[in-house]
């Protein structure tokens, strides 16, 4: 890390084109990275209201989901509630907010909630389990908005790339901060995990791609990959980890030999910045998308374009990924639509609507919850939205997960991670209907670690204990001084 | 998955032109692994280099031999690689850490060493002027079983003089090539007198033997199915045989027949063949020529010559056909470069512009009844969204048709991706790199790795004097 490549600095920095995802520094008054708890934010205004609203949402949903909610007459009604489209859901939020805010301590009194939830009889077996993600952790430390957050393939680590030029690695289960990777000289737009979860690649506005060793926190390669003429904006590892695909503001897609750090192929891909890139599961195809509205599929071995997909209205596409089986593509476009393409026939099979995406490069992914697939996406109003693949209905909406824009959501198993303009990372965990009931008692206190430790109820499941204990023993993040030490 | 999108891949199934030239030292020996994503190459200096076919870069370097590599063989899982050298030893390498897993010493140079197709703890070696060996390396101390090269005589009633004569004859028989059958139950061995022996792996006895050619058998190869045998011999004829199912329950050694299918030869030039290989499916046979630059490709259905590949101005040694693609690797005898022959399909322009389609001839356009009807935008959108009622499955994997995909679920062994390959390169090797160096440096990437990939165009530039590059290499 000591030797930073100065060649980048020597390149005359021309007036950078406007970036969609890059947002100027906002209210980052808390420069010291720390672990966020709702309690700690007590004194602040405005912001914590939204945080509270997140919590309220969780509670509200819990009551809805819990069997005790005999008020909701049928599951049908729940469906209606969730599948409400964007506008109505907004209304519903504003409605729910006012009565809850009238309640002085809605989530400080777990006993009250527990009394309602636990006392009720165990849940009837509901056949289709819906995604039911509950907030679990809030990770703070980045001083600027976070552009991308990714869970490692083994599910153990979270990597976040921020406009402050650093990448941070977190432990997914506890939220413990593991490492801050410093080396980029400009904001970092993209991170990608190697398939073995041991290496991290990062792409930055300094036009460089760097590899990091997850174990040591040191650069895995002494020199960054240089070659892009403009911001590196998106990255993807091949399934074998031997090729890295990168998309840049210079409108090209580069394929790199990871071992040698050598540029294998440069694809003159688009006529606008390349905004998203992904590999198919067998590594033979690369898909790239751009704000020119095109989504292109490339043959990895020959570098030829095999298919181009464009929607009639030609909306800018901001992110793209392959379906888990590789037969479909999910393209996020800036007309607030997510389209599922069958790339063989070149047809749109599904259009998912209900989120807001008009000005930023936001991302999402396919998610599998209890063996069923969903589409998960971030939204510019700070929400996270999950759709049923087949019915296109919204099955869960996590409202106000972030202040401002929520940029990226990633899922692995039951864990969901999101990041946003507020410089925070939120970790959510799916709770199945069986867990739901036993969880409910503790949910209010343990969903988000608040450090008070007032809950001494040991009857909760093991997993919950772990969450609580570890949340209390979280090590403080590195101070600025430490970071400087690393740099020198 | 790219097969879903392209049709022209399947049009031609034999390679046509050089798509890559890769080089690391002077290569003498080549072998693809079963899935075809890695190519092992053995060098004159005893180093084994494993190439990643996807990146055409070095994936691993294995050092330990001190003499030229003569034979390479992969285990089925792709984790172990057996290499044999002229320096009397064979090494089984573990690809997970790049270390020696087993080492076996012999008393002479090794012609071939072939791993058992299912059990990487057993291999068969044919040795220079010695009896072939079946080597069991399950334990760190290897156990060698001597295999016969000549059939046991049944005529016990022959007189002493005949016996002596026969014994002399038998002693002259030496096994020069040996491979396992596809099940691993038998060994096919060729001798210097042109005999083909079938040896039972368990009893170590020859169960069948026949003279199939008039001179030394130099190469034996089986197709992926194991039903066809390719034999190269110094009598300038390449032969293919049909191999019966030797693992059948009711196998009677007396009724075994290995019928000759084709003879391939160049009757005009009387060429002799350096090395031969089957294509992925066994549909084609390719051969490199002795004292000549061309590679010959015959089609096996009719036994006709379909192609002579002309390219590099040097004689080609060992050639290897990719196990599932129309890709051929050949190593040059003089320079030690590895030439990758493959097919290049032209870019389809309709793929870049979805509104256009390529047609063979003019087509009269018939407009749809409602093509130019004007509808309100909302209605169109609504209609479109309503039409999206298909059942979509994003999780179920399509069944893989080909056998080599059977381990695509991620459980198969993968060679770890190394970042520090460059550090292990010696100065001498770096100098040997030709055009690839130039290109890499322009990207600010000097000194890391030594994969000398050059596009076809760059091959022309490869003749530039290496002196300048040598100087630059030393300056570092």
PDB file of N, CA and C in Angstrom, chain A residues 180-250:
ATOM      1  N   UNK A 180     -10.091  -1.705   6.678  1.00  0.00           N
ATOM      2  CA  UNK A 180     -10.341  -0.589   5.773  1.00  0.00           C
ATOM      3  C   UNK A 180      -9.223  -0.579   4.753  1.00  0.00           C
ATOM      4  N   UNK A 181      -9.594  -0.670   3.491  1.00  0.00           N
ATOM      5  CA  UNK A 181      -8.596  -0.760   2.435  1.00  0.00           C
ATOM      6  C   UNK A 181      -8.416   0.620   1.830  1.00  0.00           C
ATOM      7  N   UNK A 182      -7.228   1.159   2.029  1.00  0.00           N
ATOM      8  CA  UNK A 182      -6.947   2.505   1.549  1.00  0.00           C
ATOM      9  C   UNK A 182      -5.906   2.422   0.454  1.00  0.00           C
ATOM     10  N   UNK A 183      -6.091   3.119  -0.610  1.00  0.00           N
ATOM     11  CA  UNK A 183      -5.127   3.083  -1.704  1.00  0.00           C
ATOM     12  C   UNK A 183      -5.641   3.823  -2.912  1.00  0.00           C
ATOM     13  N   UNK A 184      -6.908   3.793  -3.100  1.00  0.00           N
ATOM     14  CA  UNK A 184      -7.458   4.526  -4.231  1.00  0.00           C
ATOM     15  C   UNK A 184      -7.377   6.023  -3.948  1.00  0.00           C
ATOM     16  N   UNK A 185      -7.186   6.763  -5.032  1.00  0.00           N
ATOM     17  CA  UNK A 185      -7.031   8.200  -4.856  1.00  0.00           C
ATOM     18  C   UNK A 185      -8.295   8.960  -5.215  1.00  0.00           C
ATOM     19  N   UNK A 186      -9.344   8.224  -5.448  1.00  0.00           N
ATOM     20  CA  UNK A 186     -10.627   8.868  -5.708  1.00  0.00           C
ATOM     21  C   UNK A 186     -11.705   7.902  -5.227  1.00  0.00           C
ATOM     22  N   UNK A 187     -12.926   8.313  -5.343  1.00  0.00           N
ATOM     23  CA  UNK A 187     -14.027   7.489  -4.874  1.00  0.00           C
ATOM     24  C   UNK A 187     -14.043   6.129  -5.544  1.00  0.00           C
ATOM     25  N   UNK A 188     -14.523   5.146  -4.826  1.00  0.00           N
ATOM     26  CA  UNK A 188     -14.577   3.790  -5.342  1.00  0.00           C
ATOM     27  C   UNK A 188     -16.020   3.507  -5.761  1.00  0.00           C
ATOM     28  N   UNK A 189     -16.180   3.074  -6.994  1.00  0.00           N
ATOM     29  CA  UNK A 189     -17.517   2.843  -7.516  1.00  0.00           C
ATOM     30  C   UNK A 189     -17.931   1.386  -7.456  1.00  0.00           C
ATOM     31  N   UNK A 190     -16.971   0.488  -7.488  1.00  0.00           N
ATOM     32  CA  UNK A 190     -17.338  -0.910  -7.634  1.00  0.00           C
ATOM     33  C   UNK A 190     -16.407  -1.804  -6.835  1.00  0.00           C
ATOM     34  N   UNK A 191     -16.975  -2.847  -6.292  1.00  0.00           N
ATOM     35  CA  UNK A 191     -16.184  -3.908  -5.676  1.00  0.00           C
ATOM     36  C   UNK A 191     -16.691  -5.237  -6.220  1.00  0.00           C
ATOM     37  N   UNK A 192     -15.814  -6.221  -6.245  1.00  0.00           N
ATOM     38  CA  UNK A 192     -16.222  -7.564  -6.646  1.00  0.00           C
ATOM     39  C   UNK A 192     -15.418  -8.558  -5.841  1.00  0.00           C
ATOM     40  N   UNK A 193     -16.093  -9.600  -5.384  1.00  0.00           N
ATOM     41  CA  UNK A 193     -15.422 -10.671  -4.643  1.00  0.00           C
ATOM     42  C   UNK A 193     -14.978 -11.742  -5.618  1.00  0.00           C
ATOM     43  N   UNK A 194     -13.800 -12.285  -5.395  1.00  0.00           N
ATOM     44  CA  UNK A 194     -13.405 -13.446  -6.171  1.00  0.00           C
ATOM     45  C   UNK A 194     -14.232 -14.640  -5.679  1.00  0.00           C
ATOM     46  N   UNK A 195     -14.396 -15.661  -6.509  1.00  0.00           N
ATOM     47  CA  UNK A 195     -15.266 -16.785  -6.115  1.00  0.00           C
ATOM     48  C   UNK A 195     -14.819 -17.486  -4.835  1.00  0.00           C
ATOM     49  N   UNK A 196     -13.537 -17.434  -4.524  1.00  0.00           N
ATOM     50  CA  UNK A 196     -13.079 -18.099  -3.308  1.00  0.00           C
ATOM     51  C   UNK A 196     -13.161 -17.169  -2.089  1.00  0.00           C
ATOM     52  N   UNK A 197     -13.704 -15.994  -2.253  1.00  0.00           N
ATOM     53  CA  UNK A 197     -13.897 -15.031  -1.161  1.00  0.00           C
ATOM     54  C   UNK A 197     -12.588 -14.566  -0.536  1.00  0.00           C
ATOM     55  N   UNK A 198     -11.480 -14.808  -1.201  1.00  0.00           N
ATOM     56  CA  UNK A 198     -10.204 -14.429  -0.601  1.00  0.00           C
ATOM     57  C   UNK A 198      -9.664 -13.130  -1.164  1.00  0.00           C
ATOM     58  N   UNK A 199     -10.143 -12.762  -2.303  1.00  0.00           N
ATOM     59  CA  UNK A 199      -9.628 -11.565  -2.963  1.00  0.00           C
ATOM     60  C   UNK A 199     -10.781 -10.641  -3.313  1.00  0.00           C
ATOM     61  N   UNK A 200     -10.463  -9.379  -3.234  1.00  0.00           N
ATOM     62  CA  UNK A 200     -11.455  -8.356  -3.518  1.00  0.00           C
ATOM     63  C   UNK A 200     -10.873  -7.472  -4.607  1.00  0.00           C
ATOM     64  N   UNK A 201     -11.686  -7.168  -5.605  1.00  0.00           N
ATOM     65  CA  UNK A 201     -11.253  -6.219  -6.623  1.00  0.00           C
ATOM     66  C   UNK A 201     -12.065  -4.952  -6.455  1.00  0.00           C
ATOM     67  N   UNK A 202     -11.423  -3.821  -6.665  1.00  0.00           N
ATOM     68  CA  UNK A 202     -12.135  -2.566  -6.517  1.00  0.00           C
ATOM     69  C   UNK A 202     -11.814  -1.671  -7.702  1.00  0.00           C
ATOM     70  N   UNK A 203     -12.807  -0.968  -8.159  1.00  0.00           N
ATOM     71  CA  UNK A 203     -12.625  -0.059  -9.287  1.00  0.00           C
ATOM     72  C   UNK A 203     -12.975   1.353  -8.854  1.00  0.00           C
ATOM     73  N   UNK A 204     -12.151   2.285  -9.268  1.00  0.00           N
ATOM     74  CA  UNK A 204     -12.259   3.612  -8.696  1.00  0.00           C
ATOM     75  C   UNK A 204     -12.272   4.691  -9.775  1.00  0.00           C
ATOM     76  N   UNK A 205     -12.580   5.897  -9.336  1.00  0.00           N
ATOM     77  CA  UNK A 205     -12.543   7.045 -10.223  1.00  0.00           C
ATOM     78  C   UNK A 205     -11.115   7.442 -10.584  1.00  0.00           C
ATOM     79  N   UNK A 206     -10.121   6.871  -9.897  1.00  0.00           N
ATOM     80  CA  UNK A 206      -8.733   7.145 -10.291  1.00  0.00           C
ATOM     81  C   UNK A 206      -8.320   6.251 -11.459  1.00  0.00           C
ATOM     82  N   UNK A 207      -9.272   5.580 -12.100  1.00  0.00           N
ATOM     83  CA  UNK A 207      -9.106   4.774 -13.315  1.00  0.00           C
ATOM     84  C   UNK A 207      -8.392   3.452 -13.048  1.00  0.00           C
ATOM     85  N   UNK A 208      -8.109   3.180 -11.813  1.00  0.00           N
ATOM     86  CA  UNK A 208      -7.354   1.969 -11.499  1.00  0.00           C
ATOM     87  C   UNK A 208      -8.279   0.910 -10.918  1.00  0.00           C
ATOM     88  N   UNK A 209      -7.869  -0.331 -11.130  1.00  0.00           N
ATOM     89  CA  UNK A 209      -8.527  -1.460 -10.485  1.00  0.00           C
ATOM     90  C   UNK A 209      -7.493  -2.073  -9.559  1.00  0.00           C
ATOM     91  N   UNK A 210      -7.874  -2.257  -8.325  1.00  0.00           N
ATOM     92  CA  UNK A 210      -6.932  -2.820  -7.371  1.00  0.00           C
ATOM     93  C   UNK A 210      -7.457  -4.138  -6.846  1.00  0.00           C
ATOM     94  N   UNK A 211      -6.508  -5.022  -6.536  1.00  0.00           N
ATOM     95  CA  UNK A 211      -6.852  -6.295  -5.912  1.00  0.00           C
ATOM     96  C   UNK A 211      -6.409  -6.247  -4.461  1.00  0.00           C
ATOM     97  N   UNK A 212      -7.244  -6.793  -3.594  1.00  0.00           N
ATOM     98  CA  UNK A 212      -6.934  -6.776  -2.168  1.00  0.00           C
ATOM     99  C   UNK A 212      -7.029  -8.191  -1.633  1.00  0.00           C
ATOM    100  N   UNK A 213      -6.111  -8.495  -0.756  1.00  0.00           N
ATOM    101  CA  UNK A 213      -6.161  -9.774  -0.066  1.00  0.00           C
ATOM    102  C   UNK A 213      -7.086  -9.602   1.136  1.00  0.00           C
ATOM    103  N   UNK A 214      -8.132 -10.385   1.187  1.00  0.00           N
ATOM    104  CA  UNK A 214      -9.098 -10.209   2.262  1.00  0.00           C
ATOM    105  C   UNK A 214      -8.470 -10.561   3.624  1.00  0.00           C
ATOM    106  N   UNK A 215      -7.565 -11.529   3.629  1.00  0.00           N
ATOM    107  CA  UNK A 215      -7.020 -11.995   4.904  1.00  0.00           C
ATOM    108  C   UNK A 215      -6.059 -10.967   5.494  1.00  0.00           C
ATOM    109  N   UNK A 216      -5.162 -10.475   4.654  1.00  0.00           N
ATOM    110  CA  UNK A 216      -4.163  -9.570   5.192  1.00  0.00           C
ATOM    111  C   UNK A 216      -4.594  -8.107   5.112  1.00  0.00           C
ATOM    112  N   UNK A 217      -5.543  -7.813   4.268  1.00  0.00           N
ATOM    113  CA  UNK A 217      -5.942  -6.426   4.081  1.00  0.00           C
ATOM    114  C   UNK A 217      -4.953  -5.636   3.248  1.00  0.00           C
ATOM    115  N   UNK A 218      -4.002  -6.342   2.663  1.00  0.00           N
ATOM    116  CA  UNK A 218      -2.986  -5.691   1.835  1.00  0.00           C
ATOM    117  C   UNK A 218      -3.335  -5.876   0.362  1.00  0.00           C
ATOM    118  N   UNK A 219      -2.781  -5.054  -0.501  1.00  0.00           N
ATOM    119  CA  UNK A 219      -3.016  -5.276  -1.923  1.00  0.00           C
ATOM    120  C   UNK A 219      -2.508  -6.648  -2.337  1.00  0.00           C
ATOM    121  N   UNK A 220      -3.335  -7.388  -3.058  1.00  0.00           N
ATOM    122  CA  UNK A 220      -2.931  -8.724  -3.492  1.00  0.00           C
ATOM    123  C   UNK A 220      -1.938  -8.630  -4.634  1.00  0.00           C
ATOM    124  N   UNK A 221      -1.863  -7.482  -5.244  1.00  0.00           N
ATOM    125  CA  UNK A 221      -0.971  -7.279  -6.379  1.00  0.00           C
ATOM    126  C   UNK A 221      -0.385  -5.910  -6.178  1.00  0.00           C
ATOM    127  N   UNK A 222       0.919  -5.813  -6.372  1.00  0.00           N
ATOM    128  CA  UNK A 222       1.570  -4.570  -5.991  1.00  0.00           C
ATOM    129  C   UNK A 222       1.154  -3.408  -6.891  1.00  0.00           C
ATOM    130  N   UNK A 223       0.854  -3.715  -8.149  1.00  0.00           N
ATOM    131  CA  UNK A 223       0.433  -2.643  -9.043  1.00  0.00           C
ATOM    132  C   UNK A 223      -1.046  -2.778  -9.349  1.00  0.00           C
ATOM    133  N   UNK A 224      -1.706  -1.671  -9.441  1.00  0.00           N
ATOM    134  CA  UNK A 224      -3.106  -1.751  -9.864  1.00  0.00           C
ATOM    135  C   UNK A 224      -3.202  -2.045 -11.360  1.00  0.00           C
ATOM    136  N   UNK A 225      -4.347  -2.462 -11.812  1.00  0.00           N
ATOM    137  CA  UNK A 225      -4.565  -2.654 -13.230  1.00  0.00           C
ATOM    138  C   UNK A 225      -4.904  -1.302 -13.838  1.00  0.00           C
ATOM    139  N   UNK A 226      -4.061  -0.872 -14.733  1.00  0.00           N
ATOM    140  CA  UNK A 226      -4.289   0.416 -15.379  1.00  0.00           C
ATOM    141  C   UNK A 226      -4.566   0.179 -16.851  1.00  0.00           C
ATOM    142  N   UNK A 227      -5.383   0.988 -17.406  1.00  0.00           N
ATOM    143  CA  UNK A 227      -5.704   0.830 -18.818  1.00  0.00           C
ATOM    144  C   UNK A 227      -6.974   1.571 -19.193  1.00  0.00           C
ATOM    145  N   UNK A 228      -7.860   1.663 -18.261  1.00  0.00           N
ATOM    146  CA  UNK A 228      -9.070   2.416 -18.552  1.00  0.00           C
ATOM    147  C   UNK A 228      -8.725   3.910 -18.648  1.00  0.00           C
ATOM    148  N   UNK A 229      -9.402   4.575 -19.559  1.00  0.00           N
ATOM    149  CA  UNK A 229      -9.132   5.989 -19.764  1.00  0.00           C
ATOM    150  C   UNK A 229     -10.021   6.878 -18.911  1.00  0.00           C
ATOM    151  N   UNK A 230     -10.908   6.267 -18.171  1.00  0.00           N
ATOM    152  CA  UNK A 230     -11.819   7.062 -17.368  1.00  0.00           C
ATOM    153  C   UNK A 230     -12.237   6.224 -16.158  1.00  0.00           C
ATOM    154  N   UNK A 231     -13.140   6.756 -15.383  1.00  0.00           N
ATOM    155  CA  UNK A 231     -13.579   6.083 -14.168  1.00  0.00           C
ATOM    156  C   UNK A 231     -13.911   4.609 -14.412  1.00  0.00           C
ATOM    157  N   UNK A 232     -13.463   3.779 -13.526  1.00  0.00           N
ATOM    158  CA  UNK A 232     -13.901   2.386 -13.553  1.00  0.00           C
ATOM    159  C   UNK A 232     -15.215   2.329 -12.782  1.00  0.00           C
ATOM    160  N   UNK A 233     -16.207   1.754 -13.396  1.00  0.00           N
ATOM    161  CA  UNK A 233     -17.535   1.909 -12.813  1.00  0.00           C
ATOM    162  C   UNK A 233     -18.169   0.598 -12.366  1.00  0.00           C
ATOM    163  N   UNK A 234     -17.787  -0.499 -12.965  1.00  0.00           N
ATOM    164  CA  UNK A 234     -18.389  -1.765 -12.556  1.00  0.00           C
ATOM    165  C   UNK A 234     -17.387  -2.894 -12.782  1.00  0.00           C
ATOM    166  N   UNK A 235     -17.485  -3.923 -11.955  1.00  0.00           N
ATOM    167  CA  UNK A 235     -16.546  -5.039 -11.991  1.00  0.00           C
ATOM    168  C   UNK A 235     -17.292  -6.349 -11.805  1.00  0.00           C
ATOM    169  N   UNK A 236     -16.744  -7.392 -12.396  1.00  0.00           N
ATOM    170  CA  UNK A 236     -17.282  -8.726 -12.139  1.00  0.00           C
ATOM    171  C   UNK A 236     -16.184  -9.749 -12.332  1.00  0.00           C
ATOM    172  N   UNK A 237     -16.115 -10.718 -11.425  1.00  0.00           N
ATOM    173  CA  UNK A 237     -15.189 -11.837 -11.555  1.00  0.00           C
ATOM    174  C   UNK A 237     -15.868 -12.948 -12.332  1.00  0.00           C
ATOM    175  N   UNK A 238     -15.091 -13.675 -13.098  1.00  0.00           N
ATOM    176  CA  UNK A 238     -15.624 -14.866 -13.739  1.00  0.00           C
ATOM    177  C   UNK A 238     -15.815 -15.937 -12.673  1.00  0.00           C
ATOM    178  N   UNK A 239     -16.674 -16.918 -12.930  1.00  0.00           N
ATOM    179  CA  UNK A 239     -16.947 -17.933 -11.902  1.00  0.00           C
ATOM    180  C   UNK A 239     -15.709 -18.688 -11.442  1.00  0.00           C
ATOM    181  N   UNK A 240     -14.709 -18.772 -12.302  1.00  0.00           N
ATOM    182  CA  UNK A 240     -13.482 -19.448 -11.884  1.00  0.00           C
ATOM    183  C   UNK A 240     -12.519 -18.491 -11.209  1.00  0.00           C
ATOM    184  N   UNK A 241     -12.762 -17.214 -11.325  1.00  0.00           N
ATOM    185  CA  UNK A 241     -11.883 -16.248 -10.694  1.00  0.00           C
ATOM    186  C   UNK A 241     -10.652 -15.930 -11.516  1.00  0.00           C
ATOM    187  N   UNK A 242     -10.587 -16.424 -12.740  1.00  0.00           N
ATOM    188  CA  UNK A 242      -9.374 -16.168 -13.529  1.00  0.00           C
ATOM    189  C   UNK A 242      -9.505 -14.935 -14.420  1.00  0.00           C
ATOM    190  N   UNK A 243     -10.727 -14.472 -14.617  1.00  0.00           N
ATOM    191  CA  UNK A 243     -10.933 -13.295 -15.464  1.00  0.00           C
ATOM    192  C   UNK A 243     -11.706 -12.253 -14.662  1.00  0.00           C
ATOM    193  N   UNK A 244     -11.316 -11.016 -14.828  1.00  0.00           N
ATOM    194  CA  UNK A 244     -12.067  -9.914 -14.243  1.00  0.00           C
ATOM    195  C   UNK A 244     -12.574  -9.050 -15.394  1.00  0.00           C
ATOM    196  N   UNK A 245     -13.864  -8.784 -15.372  1.00  0.00           N
ATOM    197  CA  UNK A 245     -14.434  -7.890 -16.379  1.00  0.00           C
ATOM    198  C   UNK A 245     -14.663  -6.543 -15.734  1.00  0.00           C
ATOM    199  N   UNK A 246     -14.313  -5.494 -16.445  1.00  0.00           N
ATOM    200  CA  UNK A 246     -14.510  -4.168 -15.884  1.00  0.00           C
ATOM    201  C   UNK A 246     -15.190  -3.284 -16.915  1.00  0.00           C
ATOM    202  N   UNK A 247     -16.085  -2.469 -16.440  1.00  0.00           N
ATOM    203  CA  UNK A 247     -16.766  -1.509 -17.305  1.00  0.00           C
ATOM    204  C   UNK A 247     -16.413  -0.117 -16.831  1.00  0.00           C
ATOM    205  N   UNK A 248     -16.284   0.792 -17.754  1.00  0.00           N
ATOM    206  CA  UNK A 248     -15.752   2.092 -17.395  1.00  0.00           C
ATOM    207  C   UNK A 248     -16.539   3.212 -18.059  1.00  0.00           C
ATOM    208  N   UNK A 249     -16.258   4.411 -17.568  1.00  0.00           N
ATOM    209  CA  UNK A 249     -16.802   5.606 -18.193  1.00  0.00           C
ATOM    210  C   UNK A 249     -16.201   5.848 -19.568  1.00  0.00           C
ATOM    211  N   UNK A 250     -15.110   5.147 -19.896  1.00  0.00           N
ATOM    212  CA  UNK A 250     -14.544   5.301 -21.235  1.00  0.00           C
ATOM    213  C   UNK A 250     -15.301   4.462 -22.259  1.00  0.00           C
TER     214      UNK A 250
END
